Amino acid sequence: MSAARVLVVEHEEDAGPAQLGERLAGQGLLIDMCRPWAGDALPHTLDDHDALLVLGGSMGPHDDERAPWLPPVRDLLRQAVARDVPTLAICLGMELLTVACGGEVRHAAHPEVGLCELTPLQEAATDPLFGPFSEAGAGIPWRAVQWHWEETGTVPDGAVPLVTSRRCAHQSYRIGTSVWGVQFHPEVLADDIRTWGTSDVGPLRALGLEPADVVAEVAEAETGLRALWGAFAEQWAAIVTDPATAMPAGPLPGR
């Protein structure tokens, strides 16, 4: 049996798959990097891929003039939903998934940057991706890196909300059995966000944050972040390898 092939869409040079990519490759998945910002052509379909990973970026989900590849990415996400192809859409990726499937993305009233707490909702307990972590850490908030000024205001019809936070109601949702959007960044650690802090000095200071302090806080939590979100990456890799794993333990809420 050949290894599963993952199409990874990268929107900017400093927003790669980081530890997520390392974990997926470590689980034997083939990583097919597509960098449209550098001139790579996006495939028109997912016929040659077993999974889709859409990463983050500083543009918004409607910034088609700035990033003219966004419409075809939204189309690939719609295809993934229609075919229930294992998909993970991160930050901008989740925002693209939201608007591609009829939801609403809005400017965040309270942008989240740096290390933030996440709260799994009841539905996360039976979710094939989040379930193992919900059960193991019942009642204990998760921590993850955030870096967003926009957020999902209304989820697409049929989406199942899974994770929330104090400032952002929709931190993650699932569509069907195999398509997930996450607003937070499970892939990054301190070194990955160091350049983000350099490029976003003004916006960070407008929020009362110093870039060096944000990076230092993430660095201090790095061991836990690497363990938690590395295991999360491996769980998604298992779902990609065996899509039957994506069937939830119980009936899908709202379906």
CSV table of C-alpha atoms in Angstrom, one decimal:
chain,number,residue,atom,x,y,z
A,1,MET,CA,0.0,0.0,0.0
A,2,SER,CA,1.4,3.4,-1.0
A,3,ALA,CA,1.8,6.2,1.5
A,4,ALA,CA,-1.0,8.8,1.8
A,5,ARG,CA,-0.2,12.0,0.0
A,6,VAL,CA,-1.0,15.4,1.6
A,7,LEU,CA,-1.4,18.6,-0.4
A,8,VAL,CA,-0.1,21.4,1.8
A,9,VAL,CA,-1.0,25.0,0.7
A,10,GLU,CA,1.4,27.6,2.1
A,11,HIS,CA,0.4,31.2,1.7
A,12,GLU,CA,3.6,33.0,2.9
A,13,GLU,CA,7.3,32.2,3.2
A,14,ASP,CA,7.3,32.4,7.0
A,15,ALA,CA,4.1,30.4,7.5
A,16,GLY,CA,5.1,26.9,6.8
A,17,PRO,CA,3.9,23.6,8.3
A,18,ALA,CA,6.6,23.6,11.0
A,19,GLN,CA,6.3,20.9,13.6
A,20,LEU,CA,3.1,19.7,12.0
A,21,GLY,CA,4.9,18.9,8.8
A,22,GLU,CA,7.7,17.2,10.7
A,23,ARG,CA,5.2,14.9,12.5
A,24,LEU,CA,3.2,14.1,9.4
A,25,ALA,CA,6.4,13.1,7.6
A,26,GLY,CA,7.5,11.1,10.6
A,27,GLN,CA,4.2,9.1,10.4
A,28,GLY,CA,5.1,8.2,6.8
A,29,LEU,CA,2.8,10.7,4.9
A,30,LEU,CA,4.1,12.2,1.7
A,31,ILE,CA,4.1,16.0,1.9
A,32,ASP,CA,3.3,17.8,-1.4
A,33,MET,CA,4.1,21.4,-0.7
A,34,CYS,CA,2.4,24.0,-2.9
A,35,ARG,CA,3.6,27.6,-2.6
A,36,PRO,CA,1.3,29.7,-4.8
A,37,TRP,CA,2.9,32.9,-3.3
A,38,ALA,CA,6.2,31.7,-5.0
A,39,GLY,CA,4.5,30.9,-8.3
A,40,ASP,CA,3.5,27.2,-7.8
A,41,ALA,CA,0.3,26.2,-9.6
A,42,LEU,CA,-2.5,24.8,-7.4
A,43,PRO,CA,-4.1,21.6,-8.7
A,44,HIS,CA,-7.6,22.0,-9.9
A,45,THR,CA,-8.8,18.9,-8.0
A,46,LEU,CA,-7.8,16.7,-5.1
A,47,ASP,CA,-7.8,13.6,-7.3
A,48,ASP,CA,-4.1,13.0,-6.7
A,49,HIS,CA,-4.1,13.6,-3.0
A,50,ASP,CA,-5.5,11.8,0.0
A,51,ALA,CA,-5.7,14.8,2.3
A,52,LEU,CA,-5.5,18.6,2.4
A,53,LEU,CA,-3.7,20.9,4.8
A,54,VAL,CA,-4.3,24.7,4.4
A,55,LEU,CA,-2.0,26.9,6.4
A,56,GLY,CA,-2.2,30.4,7.8
A,57,GLY,CA,-1.1,33.8,6.4
A,58,SER,CA,-1.4,37.5,7.1
A,59,MET,CA,-4.0,38.2,4.4
A,60,GLY,CA,-7.7,37.8,5.0
A,61,PRO,CA,-10.0,35.2,3.4
A,62,HIS,CA,-11.4,37.8,0.9
A,63,ASP,CA,-8.0,39.4,-0.1
A,64,ASP,CA,-8.2,38.0,-3.6
A,65,GLU,CA,-6.3,40.9,-5.1
A,66,ARG,CA,-3.4,40.6,-2.7
A,67,ALA,CA,-3.4,36.8,-3.0
A,68,PRO,CA,-5.0,35.8,-6.3
A,69,TRP,CA,-4.7,32.1,-5.5
A,70,LEU,CA,-7.3,32.3,-2.7
A,71,PRO,CA,-10.4,31.6,-4.9
A,72,PRO,CA,-8.9,28.2,-6.1
A,73,VAL,CA,-8.0,27.4,-2.5
A,74,ARG,CA,-11.6,28.0,-1.5
A,75,ASP,CA,-12.7,25.7,-4.4
A,76,LEU,CA,-10.4,23.0,-3.2
A,77,LEU,CA,-11.8,23.3,0.3
A,78,ARG,CA,-15.4,23.0,-1.1
A,79,GLN,CA,-14.2,19.9,-2.9
A,80,ALA,CA,-12.8,18.5,0.3
A,81,VAL,CA,-16.1,19.0,2.1
A,82,ALA,CA,-18.1,17.5,-0.8
A,83,ARG,CA,-16.0,14.4,-0.8
A,84,ASP,CA,-15.2,14.3,2.9
A,85,VAL,CA,-11.5,14.3,2.2
A,86,PRO,CA,-9.4,14.5,5.4
A,87,THR,CA,-8.6,18.2,5.8
A,88,LEU,CA,-7.1,20.5,8.4
A,89,ALA,CA,-7.4,24.2,7.8
A,90,ILE,CA,-5.4,26.4,10.1
A,91,CYS,CA,-6.1,30.1,11.0
A,92,LEU,CA,-6.4,31.7,7.6
A,93,GLY,CA,-7.2,28.2,6.3
A,94,MET,CA,-10.2,28.0,8.7
A,95,GLU,CA,-11.3,31.4,7.6
A,96,LEU,CA,-11.2,30.3,4.0
A,97,LEU,CA,-13.1,27.2,4.8
A,98,THR,CA,-15.7,29.2,6.6
A,99,VAL,CA,-16.4,31.6,3.7
A,100,ALA,CA,-16.1,28.8,1.1
A,101,CYS,CA,-18.9,26.9,2.8
A,102,GLY,CA,-21.3,29.8,3.4
A,103,GLY,CA,-20.2,31.0,6.9
A,104,GLU,CA,-19.1,34.5,7.9
A,105,VAL,CA,-15.7,35.8,8.9
A,106,ARG,CA,-15.5,39.1,10.7
A,107,HIS,CA,-12.9,41.4,12.2
A,108,ALA,CA,-12.2,40.2,15.8
A,109,ALA,CA,-13.3,42.5,18.5
A,110,HIS,CA,-10.5,41.2,20.7
A,111,PRO,CA,-7.6,39.8,18.5
A,112,GLU,CA,-5.7,36.9,20.0
A,113,VAL,CA,-2.0,36.9,19.8
A,114,GLY,CA,0.5,34.7,21.7
A,115,LEU,CA,-0.2,31.9,24.1
A,116,CYS,CA,-4.0,31.5,24.8
A,117,GLU,CA,-6.2,29.0,26.6
A,118,LEU,CA,-8.7,26.9,24.7
A,119,THR,CA,-11.8,25.1,26.0
A,120,PRO,CA,-13.1,22.0,24.4
A,121,LEU,CA,-16.8,21.8,24.0
A,122,GLN,CA,-18.9,18.7,24.8
A,123,GLU,CA,-18.9,17.7,21.2
A,124,ALA,CA,-15.1,17.4,21.2
A,125,ALA,CA,-15.3,14.3,23.5
A,126,THR,CA,-16.6,12.2,20.6
A,127,ASP,CA,-14.7,13.9,17.8
A,128,PRO,CA,-12.1,11.6,16.2
A,129,LEU,CA,-9.4,14.3,16.1
A,130,PHE,CA,-10.0,16.0,19.5
A,131,GLY,CA,-11.6,13.2,21.4
A,132,PRO,CA,-8.4,11.6,22.7
A,133,PHE,CA,-7.2,14.9,24.1
A,134,SER,CA,-10.6,15.8,25.6
A,135,GLU,CA,-10.7,12.5,27.5
A,136,ALA,CA,-7.2,12.6,28.7
A,137,GLY,CA,-7.4,16.2,30.0
A,138,ALA,CA,-11.0,16.5,31.0
A,139,GLY,CA,-11.7,19.9,32.5
A,140,ILE,CA,-8.2,21.1,31.9
A,141,PRO,CA,-7.9,24.0,29.4
A,142,TRP,CA,-5.5,23.5,26.5
A,143,ARG,CA,-2.9,26.1,25.5
A,144,ALA,CA,-2.0,27.0,21.9
A,145,VAL,CA,-0.4,29.8,20.0
A,146,GLN,CA,-2.8,32.4,18.4
A,147,TRP,CA,-2.1,35.1,15.8
A,148,HIS,CA,-5.3,36.4,14.3
A,149,TRP,CA,-7.2,39.7,13.8
A,150,GLU,CA,-10.1,38.0,12.0
A,151,GLU,CA,-12.3,35.2,13.1
A,152,THR,CA,-15.3,33.0,12.2
A,153,GLY,CA,-18.5,34.8,13.3
A,154,THR,CA,-21.0,32.3,11.9
A,155,VAL,CA,-20.0,28.7,11.1
A,156,PRO,CA,-21.1,27.0,7.9
A,157,ASP,CA,-24.4,25.1,8.0
A,158,GLY,CA,-23.9,21.6,9.4
A,159,ALA,CA,-20.6,22.5,11.1
A,160,VAL,CA,-20.1,21.0,14.6
A,161,PRO,CA,-18.3,23.5,16.9
A,162,LEU,CA,-15.6,21.7,19.0
A,163,VAL,CA,-13.4,24.2,20.7
A,164,THR,CA,-13.9,27.8,22.1
A,165,SER,CA,-11.9,30.4,24.0
A,166,ARG,CA,-12.7,33.4,26.1
A,167,ARG,CA,-12.2,35.9,23.2
A,168,CYS,CA,-13.1,33.8,20.2
A,169,ALA,CA,-16.2,31.6,20.2
A,170,HIS,CA,-15.3,29.4,17.2
A,171,GLN,CA,-11.8,28.1,17.7
A,172,SER,CA,-12.5,24.8,15.9
A,173,TYR,CA,-15.3,23.0,14.1
A,174,ARG,CA,-15.8,19.9,12.0
A,175,ILE,CA,-17.7,19.5,8.8
A,176,GLY,CA,-18.8,16.0,7.9
A,177,THR,CA,-16.5,13.4,9.4
A,178,SER,CA,-13.1,14.5,8.1
A,179,VAL,CA,-12.8,18.2,7.6
A,180,TRP,CA,-11.6,20.4,10.5
A,181,GLY,CA,-10.9,24.1,10.8
A,182,VAL,CA,-8.8,25.5,13.7
A,183,GLN,CA,-8.3,29.2,14.4
A,184,PHE,CA,-5.3,28.6,16.5
A,185,HIS,CA,-1.8,27.4,15.4
A,186,PRO,CA,-1.0,23.9,16.4
A,187,GLU,CA,2.0,23.9,14.1
A,188,VAL,CA,4.2,26.7,15.5
A,189,LEU,CA,6.6,27.1,18.3
A,190,ALA,CA,8.7,30.1,19.5
A,191,ASP,CA,11.2,30.2,16.6
A,192,ASP,CA,8.4,30.0,14.1
A,193,ILE,CA,6.6,33.1,15.4
A,194,ARG,CA,9.8,35.2,16.0
A,195,THR,CA,9.6,36.6,12.4
A,196,TRP,CA,5.8,37.3,12.9
A,197,GLY,CA,6.6,39.5,15.8
A,198,THR,CA,9.2,41.4,13.8
A,199,SER,CA,6.7,42.1,11.0
A,200,ASP,CA,3.8,42.9,13.3
A,201,VAL,CA,5.4,45.2,15.8
A,202,GLY,CA,2.9,48.0,15.2
A,203,PRO,CA,-0.2,45.9,15.5
A,204,LEU,CA,1.1,44.1,18.5
A,205,ARG,CA,2.0,47.3,20.4
A,206,ALA,CA,-1.5,48.5,19.5
A,207,LEU,CA,-2.8,45.6,21.6
A,208,GLY,CA,-0.4,46.4,24.4
A,209,LEU,CA,2.0,43.6,23.6
A,210,GLU,CA,5.7,43.5,23.1
A,211,PRO,CA,6.9,41.0,20.4
A,212,ALA,CA,9.8,39.8,22.5
A,213,ASP,CA,7.5,39.1,25.5
A,214,VAL,CA,5.0,37.2,23.2
A,215,VAL,CA,7.9,35.0,21.9
A,216,ALA,CA,9.3,34.4,25.4
A,217,GLU,CA,6.0,33.3,26.8
A,218,VAL,CA,5.6,30.7,24.0
A,219,ALA,CA,9.2,29.6,24.4
A,220,GLU,CA,8.6,29.0,28.1
A,221,ALA,CA,5.6,26.7,27.3
A,222,GLU,CA,7.3,25.0,24.4
A,223,THR,CA,7.7,21.6,25.9
A,224,GLY,CA,4.0,21.3,26.6
A,225,LEU,CA,3.1,22.8,23.2
A,226,ARG,CA,5.3,20.4,21.4
A,227,ALA,CA,3.9,17.4,23.2
A,228,LEU,CA,0.2,18.3,22.9
A,229,TRP,CA,0.1,19.5,19.4
A,230,GLY,CA,2.6,17.0,18.1
A,231,ALA,CA,0.3,14.3,19.4
A,232,PHE,CA,-2.6,16.2,17.7
A,233,ALA,CA,-0.6,16.1,14.4
A,234,GLU,CA,0.0,12.4,14.7
A,235,GLN,CA,-3.7,11.8,15.4
A,236,TRP,CA,-4.6,13.7,12.2
A,237,ALA,CA,-2.0,11.6,10.4
A,238,ALA,CA,-3.7,8.4,11.6
A,239,ILE,CA,-7.0,9.7,10.2
A,240,VAL,CA,-5.4,10.5,6.9
A,241,THR,CA,-3.8,7.1,6.8
A,242,ASP,CA,-7.1,5.3,7.7
A,243,PRO,CA,-10.1,7.5,7.0
A,244,ALA,CA,-12.3,5.0,8.8
A,245,THR,CA,-10.7,6.4,11.9
A,246,ALA,CA,-12.6,9.6,11.3
A,247,MET,CA,-16.0,8.1,12.1
A,248,PRO,CA,-17.0,9.6,15.5
A,249,ALA,CA,-17.9,7.3,18.3
A,250,GLY,CA,-21.5,8.5,18.3
A,251,PRO,CA,-24.0,10.2,15.9
A,252,LEU,CA,-22.8,13.5,14.5
A,253,PRO,CA,-24.5,16.4,16.4
A,254,GLY,CA,-26.8,18.4,14.1
A,255,ARG,CA,-26.9,15.8,11.3
